[in-house]
Every structure is written in structure tokens, then in C-alpha cells.
Amino acid sequence: MSKALIIDACRTPRGIGKQTKGALAHLHPQHLASTVLKAIAERNGINTADVDDVVWGTSSQVCEQSGDLGRMAALDAGFDVTASGATLDRFCGSGITSANYAAHAVIAGMEDLVISGGTEMMSLPKKGMLPMGANNMHLQEIHPQSHQGVCADAIATLEGIGREALDALAAESQARADRAIKEGRFDKSLIPVLNMDGTVALDREEFPRPQTTAESLAQLPASFPKIADYRHTDDALTFRELINKKYPDLKIEHVHHAGNSSGVVDGAAALLFASEDYANAHGLKARARVVATANMGDDPTLMLNAPVPAARKVLKRAGMTLNDIDLFEINEAFAVVSEKFQRDLDLDRDKVNVNGGAMALGHPIGATGAILIGTVLDELERRDQQVGLITMCAGGGMAPAIIIERV
């Protein structure tokens, strides 16, 4: 088997995901994706006719984000028409999954040069979007699936994790992101997004609020009580009732809000994978290799608890222990996801999300996993460390995971 070498990683800054104020909201998602595809090809002197595939993650594949964004963005970036593309959806886990699939193809010896990544423009109107389970009443009978924010509150209640701990984690995320930005820790991978006329649309992170403190977070109202009692149709169960269908005695405490949940943003990211033979033949210097990948399913009713078993599974597959990992990235979809991950695995918190996470920087759903892989790679190089583990919760009660090692 060949090694899957990571040659490079790049991403856009994240723009606020609102049509009325986001710096990227007026652009087409194909343009956002083509920005990073063009950059990763140019930065590495790639002949795009050699690209075997572009594997792209996008969760909301509706309207402008429909129609195989990976292929369309490659064409928009000026890639040779022989470079094919596919687009996949593992909800929030799409960006890691696209990387894993690209790595699998290289390791299997079926492909030599693959670009993975993802795009999500959360500023787009989500016309045609349905709740989790797509209104399949039979499925809801078997596995009641609720709103992710309500699930986060349910998990915090079940685990006895209070709002004070979650707000402290959110404040720390903001502080770490602010330090990373000021010290230029993201600069190596950051690609400015240009308007169609060549002017700069966005060249910095737009979402962070460095003035945030635990005290200011404590003043914010909980986000999900009203959503918990919402019905999409007259005969549907509320989101609260869906959880109580499986956990009938649970009285959900609402502890998540805008400050300790992931930010709504637009963004895109790309990763370049190559086989050893291709890299050697074309003078490409690898920055890392893929050690192991894994996918894990868990309870779809609570939905957000798969990262811990996914981490354990990928470690076992790699023949590693937690002590072998220098840096962890666990996506901050909601504060409780990261907090539970760190508690359950008894991790050194100075190794986890060291440059902040989605509570501070935002979570462009299909792109986030690719962003996190690049973030870990950059930080391993900055610290002269070796091994990183990246995972994240995904809709339907799933989590993909990947371990990378510098070479």
C-alpha cells in the first residue's frame, strides 16, 4: 500500500454567515471553493490534468450549493477538464470525510493526486431544507432525531455539565483564537477571497469577538427553549418530545446560547494528497502523512456523542494511545461536545483546540473538518511536534476521525 501524503492545506477566512452583513455572502459558493482550489494548485505547481479527483464536502446541497460543487468549483478554478470531482454529505463531518476518502484512494493505489476539502455558505437561504430525518415518520419512530442545539442541552443535563463550565470553555476559545490571530498562527494557510473585479472581499477572520469574557457570556439568554417546543407540522412531535420519547424522565436544562455554540459563517478549505511515487517524481515535499482514519456511529437521538468512541477507534486502528497524540482538534459545535470529549478522555487541556475553535471562529459545516486538519498541521509545524488527532460530531449521531503525522 502507498502512503497518503499531505502536501499542503489552505483555507479562506471565515465570514459572518448572514446575508445582510457577511463579507462573503454576496459570492457564489463555487467561487469560494474555486478560490482555495486555485490557490492549492498554484502554491504547489500542480498540473491540474494530473488531478485524479476532487472530493468535496458540502452539507446543505440545495440551491447554489447543489449540483456537485466539487466538480463545478474545479471548472470555475480553471482546472483541466480531465480533473473530475464529487461532492459528499456527512453533515458536519463532511470535511474530514472528504479527506479520509481522498487518503483511502491514494493508500489503495487507485489514485496518485487528489484534492479534498469543503465549502459551506451558511448565509445562503436554506430553501427546501428539512429537519433531521427529512420528515420520515417511520424513521422517527425507530430513532427520534431532534434539533442539534436541543441535543446539546440534553447531553449537558445528562452529564451534569453546568453553564458556568461551558461559558468558561467558550471564553477560553475566544482568548486562544485572539492570540492565534495576533501571532499569525493561521497565516500560512489563509487565502484572501477576492471579488469578481479583483478587489478583496475578505482577508481576515470576521467572526471572533475577542472582548468576550465568561461574565459577558453569563448575560446571554439560552438559545433553544423555544426551538425545543417547536413543531414543523401539526401532527409532529416537538424537538423536546423527540428526545423525551427515548429519555422520558429527562428534564432538559437549557445551557447553550449564541456565545457557547459554534458561529454561523461562510468558508472553504482544501487539502492536497499525493502518493509517494507521484510526490517523488514531481518534486513535491510532503508535510504529513495519514496514519489512520475511522468512522463511528452513536445514539442518533442525542446525536453529538460519537467523537469519543471515534477517537478511541482511530487510535486503536493506528496502534496508538492518547499519550502519542501531541495535539487534538474536536470541533466546538457546542461547548458540551468539547467539554465532554476532554472529560471522558481525561485530556490535557493544553493539547486541545489550542488556537480556539468554532465558538470563536465559526463552523462552516462542510468545510470545517478540512480547516481543522490544516490548523493542526500548521500548529504541529510551529511547535515542532509530530502527531495530531482530529474529530467532530456529525448529524445522525456520527463522527469521522483522522490521525496525521508530520514527515
CSV table of N, CA and C in Angstrom, one decimal, residues 8 12 20 24 67 74 86 89 91 94 114 121 138 144 164 180 195 202 224 284 304 328 373-374 379 391:
chain,number,residue,atom,x,y,z
A,8,ASP,N,-0.2,19.9,1.2
A,8,ASP,CA,-0.5,21.2,1.5
A,8,ASP,C,-1.9,21.4,2.0
A,12,THR,N,-10.0,29.7,3.2
A,12,THR,CA,-10.4,31.1,3.3
A,12,THR,C,-10.5,31.5,4.7
A,20,THR,N,-27.2,39.9,5.3
A,20,THR,CA,-27.2,41.3,5.4
A,20,THR,C,-25.8,41.9,5.9
A,24,LEU,N,-18.7,37.7,2.8
A,24,LEU,CA,-18.6,36.7,1.7
A,24,LEU,C,-20.0,36.4,1.1
A,67,GLY,N,-25.7,20.4,-7.2
A,67,GLY,CA,-25.1,20.2,-8.5
A,67,GLY,C,-23.7,19.9,-8.5
A,74,ALA,N,-14.0,23.1,-9.4
A,74,ALA,CA,-12.8,22.8,-10.2
A,74,ALA,C,-12.8,23.4,-11.6
A,86,ALA,N,-16.3,15.1,-7.1
A,86,ALA,CA,-17.5,14.6,-6.4
A,86,ALA,C,-17.8,15.3,-5.2
A,89,ASP,N,-21.9,14.3,1.6
A,89,ASP,CA,-22.5,14.9,2.7
A,89,ASP,C,-22.5,13.9,3.9
A,91,PHE,N,-23.0,15.6,6.9
A,91,PHE,CA,-23.4,16.7,7.8
A,91,PHE,C,-22.1,17.4,8.2
A,94,SER,N,-18.4,16.3,7.0
A,94,SER,CA,-18.1,16.2,5.6
A,94,SER,C,-16.7,16.5,5.2
A,114,VAL,N,-4.9,13.7,-5.4
A,114,VAL,CA,-6.3,14.0,-5.0
A,114,VAL,C,-6.4,15.3,-4.2
A,121,MET,N,-21.7,27.8,2.7
A,121,MET,CA,-22.1,29.2,2.9
A,121,MET,C,-23.4,29.3,3.7
A,138,HIS,N,-41.6,7.1,9.9
A,138,HIS,CA,-41.2,5.7,10.2
A,138,HIS,C,-39.8,5.7,10.9
A,144,PRO,N,-35.8,8.6,17.2
A,144,PRO,CA,-36.2,10.0,17.2
A,144,PRO,C,-35.0,10.9,17.1
A,164,GLU,N,-21.8,27.3,33.7
A,164,GLU,CA,-20.6,28.0,34.1
A,164,GLU,C,-19.4,27.4,33.4
A,180,ALA,N,-4.0,33.4,18.6
A,180,ALA,CA,-3.5,32.8,17.4
A,180,ALA,C,-3.5,33.8,16.2
A,195,ASN,N,-13.2,39.6,-4.8
A,195,ASN,CA,-14.5,39.8,-5.6
A,195,ASN,C,-14.2,39.5,-7.0
A,202,LEU,N,-12.6,39.5,1.6
A,202,LEU,CA,-12.2,39.2,3.0
A,202,LEU,C,-10.8,38.6,3.0
A,224,PHE,N,-32.2,27.8,23.0
A,224,PHE,CA,-33.0,26.7,22.5
A,224,PHE,C,-34.3,26.3,23.2
A,284,LEU,N,7.5,17.1,-5.1
A,284,LEU,CA,6.6,17.6,-4.1
A,284,LEU,C,7.1,17.2,-2.7
A,304,LEU,N,-24.8,13.9,19.3
A,304,LEU,CA,-23.5,14.6,19.3
A,304,LEU,C,-22.4,13.8,20.1
A,328,PHE,N,-4.9,17.8,19.8
A,328,PHE,CA,-6.2,17.3,19.4
A,328,PHE,C,-7.0,18.5,18.9
A,373,ILE,N,-8.0,20.0,10.0
A,373,ILE,CA,-6.8,19.3,9.6
A,373,ILE,C,-5.6,20.2,9.3
A,374,GLY,N,-5.9,21.2,8.5
A,374,GLY,CA,-4.9,22.2,8.2
A,374,GLY,C,-4.4,23.0,9.4
A,379,GLU,N,0.0,24.0,13.2
A,379,GLU,CA,0.4,24.1,14.6
A,379,GLU,C,1.5,23.1,15.0
A,391,THR,N,-11.3,15.2,15.1
A,391,THR,CA,-12.6,14.5,15.0
A,391,THR,C,-13.7,15.6,15.3
